Amino acid sequence: MSDGVPVLPGTRPIGGWFFEDYAVGLRYGHPTPRTITSGDTALYLALTGARQPAHCSEPLARALGHPSCPVDDLLAFHIAFGKTVHDISYNAVANLGYANLRFLEPVYVGDTLHAQSEVIGLKENSSGKSGVVYVASRALNQHGREVLSWVRWVMVAKRDPASPAPPATVPDLPREVSPEALAVPAFLKPGALDPMATGGTRLWDDYEAGQVIDHPGGMTLEEAEHMMATRLYQNTARVHFDAYRAKSAATGRRLIYGGHVMSVCRALSHDGLENAFAIAAINGGTHANPTFAGDTLYCRHVVLDRWALPGRNDLGALRLRMLGVKNAELAALPAVAPGERHESVVLDLDYTVLVPRRKAT
Amino acid sequence: MSDGVPVLPGTRPIGGWFFEDYAVGLRYGHPTPRTITSGDTALYLALTGARQPAHCSEPLARALGHPSCPVDDLLAFHIAFGKTVHDISYNAVANLGYANLRFLEPVYVGDTLHAQSEVIGLKENSSGKSGVVYVASRALNQHGREVLSWVRWVMVAKRDPASPAPPATVPDLPREVSPEALAVPAFLKPGALDPMATGGTRLWDDYEAGQVIDHPGGMTLEEAEHMMATRLYQNTARVHFDAYRAKSAATGRRLIYGGHVMSVCRALSHDGLENAFAIAAINGGTHANPTFAGDTLYCRHVVLDRWALPGRNDLGALRLRMLGVKNAELAALPAVAPGERHESVVLDLDYTVLVPRRKAT
Amino acid sequence: MSDGVPVLPGTRPIGGWFFEDYAVGLRYGHPTPRTITSGDTALYLALTGARQPAHCSEPLARALGHPSCPVDDLLAFHIAFGKTVHDISYNAVANLGYANLRFLEPVYVGDTLHAQSEVIGLKENSSGKSGVVYVASRALNQHGREVLSWVRWVMVAKRDPASPAPPATVPDLPREVSPEALAVPAFLKPGALDPMATGGTRLWDDYEAGQVIDHPGGMTLEEAEHMMATRLYQNTARVHFDAYRAKSAATGRRLIYGGHVMSVCRALSHDGLENAFAIAAINGGTHANPTFAGDTLYCRHVVLDRWALPGRNDLGALRLRMLGVKNAELAALPAVAPGERHESVVLDLDYTVLVPRRKAT
């Protein structure tokens, strides 16, 4: 992200950028630096139902080696992601995918995040009305240290369908964040995560590739909730907020921010993944179908892989596939092959969590 | 709660315990220790409308002798109660009653609560499909000091209706927390609670047994609100969140957490009970009818008793009956005899508050 | 506000004051002092979508000369205003107008506000069923310093239509807060507000009288949101909360607190007024039509004037007219003359913001 061409801050048109405004190599410093507070973390609990104690018990966080509770990985992600919307997806039609998302450093209450992006690919759609923009983004804290980095691609409307198409450039993206590339703080003492705190004894050793976990809870989503979450993240994408305008769109309704669906599914999965105390990476993922207020979400996980981590015998990584399912019994949901679509599946996320390992005996 | 048999932490099945899993004497250490933040207290105001200044004015709290604002008694209760749901009422059909609930120490922002429970009674229902579980619970802070203790009984589904019934054991429960058992911090200076802060001059001396107070406000409840409150308390009882599953249940709808009803009624009662600055005990109570989103709550209080407290001439206790009423004019509500049910009454709570006494002149 | 007749605290009837209870010169000390927390500021973001970085980035706030983030001017106003409802507008039929609202000192997290009011005018309506009450109010912080002062007038129901009318007294109110009367902290370093943080390069010099800005976003409002906001401000006006009672009122529905409409419009206007970092005054304004849940808000600004400020060449003031518009395309909205009503316009506010000036070159 160092040799691109900076877009002059504040030159964004009032209605946002459109597909023809982008060029590979353009770099954006996104507005609204944001200090995270305990108000944000309380709202995150209230809006998602998150229960991982590493994020809500100060004594436990300190026992893990943190100076204070790290904020939920997805809360940090949503705030960082929200900043990029201003320049990248304000006029987005759909958020198509993620790759190479890495959580590099814990984020704490009091930290201030800002975000930057660089266009790394462009491809006009055959309709000529929109195109796909590939962007590499990163979030930095007040010390200038990178806490998150990721690639996403998004379909953006053209201002003028008659504008000429740029040459197509599709970046080569990694299919996974390799175990060696996962950032694990040296200070972490995962043994402190006792089952009395998390509610489960299942550790890294107890999961195996192919295992399917249907989590028991379900969560019905409301307009007020997804809009509050999305505003908390200062994500301004118009499709989430404007019911009047949505009436003339294809969906006819406000679309729920896909990140809210991720967070609710992550929270639902606590019963069964109690000790998956941190997300280390998102390898890829798609919002396979839209989610609307009134939909009820359920969550299935498939264990994809179990990785030992170099230099750590106290924790390991699990590569997981998270399926967010709406308005359907999980028990009746067939196995959905990788890449396959199913009408009830709204989220198909490939990601990697950290889990304590059983002590050698 | 000292000589029971501990249930090994983390052994809970992923779908929770059912009636036949309980036995008198089993003890549970509930997961998710939780540090309370100013985000929680702000959300509590926003979700309930609470206005007791002891909980929202730092100068007043210090004048009362506190180091900082104590959190609302019911906020502390809901967070503590929420923890017990994981092991006690995840598969509950209904929360039937409370007894002997004591607020033992103030809880402050920064405190971390965890909770424990012991089964003290069991009684299968005649249907054979469910049974009543009696549980004594308590919440401890980060210093290991008990801040809250209570008994509740709850109807829990059986996993298998064919399971044999355990021998019926129904505990003998006190009908009230006696004045001598009320915990009043020695440092409290209730005289600091001036009417300019609370908005009312009515003190302990001004109430009398038999007095009826119909509070003027009304509050309509929304799905987003009760779910946010219940998630904030990390209460995972399925009946509150899953509209898809609720369609096949008797109610057909998501049920509002009874504690949210308590909090809204307590907030409504501020006009008339302005100086009832703390709840000392809940003697008993029932959620007499279900509450749903769209219902409008009103609150009536009946003064049951007025107790002087040993060693204190600056404050006294009022034993009150709180009636939460839905979708009905209070003026048209008849007197409801103790134990009597009325279709509009959703909450019938017998509890004890602390109120400053008029200075001797 | 110094020579009125104080109303004895706590003497308010449980159902609030009615029109015939007021007399010119009566003074009220409003209950519920309130310490502002970071929970409040997070909720404000989540409920309104505010993005002015001066209020959410600690490093930026310090670069501006603040000790920490000042809370959003409108958040401070809503909290202060909310306190006056108890004595002034609990039985209000409508909030008719504002004048001479001045933001006198920044408010920070940790500050405790209380409020006072004095009746400065009264005028019975010709119907004899209600009357207009003119009130001068102010909010003070924990140091006893005035942080906000304003005048508003409100239509209040009579308890008894047969009560005699008081002599009509209508105060002479200023049409604007003059540039000389605007409070600008001496320590402010507005040059710190860089476009990378705010997202816009438009400074004071770039606006001119007559300019019209149609802001691009739209926001649909929900019952849960406006009620949460209004309760957060501890504003108890019954019309916002009680759907059961509202069924027999003229509107048939809960009315959204006009201040919530202001806040949402202010947030929408960030795209186009990125560097309007503080509100210095509200010159006047009316809630021209009611707003209900389900309505979608849009915002138009008209620049009324551009004022240099005495002793400051680094910032200036813009006098703006904010039009809050519901359920209508801004592009199709005609110019609405001052004082003119339009069925889609719900808010017509005349106010003054501070904006950095371009450095002399």
Coordinates of C-alpha atoms in Angstrom, one line a residue, chain A residues 42-49 219-220 222 224-226 228-229 232 260, chain B residues 34 40 43-44 46-47 222-235 240-241 254 257 260, chain C residues 43 46-47 224-225 228 231:
Chain A
A42 CA -21.6 -2.6 25.8
L43 CA -23.6 -1.8 22.6
Y44 CA -21.8 -4.6 20.8
L45 CA -23.0 -7.1 23.5
A46 CA -26.5 -5.7 23.4
L47 CA -26.8 -5.8 19.6
T48 CA -25.2 -9.2 19.0
G49 CA -25.4 -11.3 22.2
M219 CA -31.8 -14.8 16.7
T220 CA -34.5 -12.8 15.0
E222 CA -34.9 -6.1 13.8
A224 CA -33.7 -0.8 14.8
E225 CA -30.9 -3.2 15.8
H226 CA -29.1 -3.6 12.5
M228 CA -27.9 1.0 15.4
A229 CA -25.1 -1.5 14.8
L232 CA -22.2 2.6 15.6
H260 CA -24.0 -7.7 11.6
Chain B
R34 CA -18.8 -9.9 33.4
D40 CA -24.1 -0.8 30.5
L43 CA -27.9 1.4 27.9
Y44 CA -29.9 0.7 31.0
A46 CA -32.0 4.2 27.3
L47 CA -33.8 0.8 27.5
E222 CA -40.6 -3.0 21.2
E223 CA -38.9 -6.2 20.0
A224 CA -35.6 -4.5 19.5
E225 CA -35.6 -3.0 23.0
H226 CA -36.4 -6.1 25.0
M227 CA -33.9 -8.2 23.0
M228 CA -31.2 -5.6 23.4
A229 CA -31.8 -5.5 27.1
T230 CA -31.8 -9.3 27.4
R231 CA -28.7 -9.7 25.4
L232 CA -26.9 -7.0 27.4
Y233 CA -27.6 -9.2 30.4
Q234 CA -26.2 -12.1 28.4
N235 CA -29.4 -14.0 29.1
H240 CA -36.9 -14.2 24.0
F241 CA -35.1 -14.2 20.7
R254 CA -41.2 -14.0 21.3
Y257 CA -38.0 -11.2 29.6
H260 CA -37.4 -6.0 31.5
Chain C
L43 CA -25.4 5.5 22.1
A46 CA -25.6 4.5 17.3
L47 CA -28.9 6.3 17.4
A224 CA -37.3 1.5 19.3
E225 CA -34.7 4.1 18.3
M228 CA -34.2 4.8 23.3
R231 CA -35.2 7.9 27.4

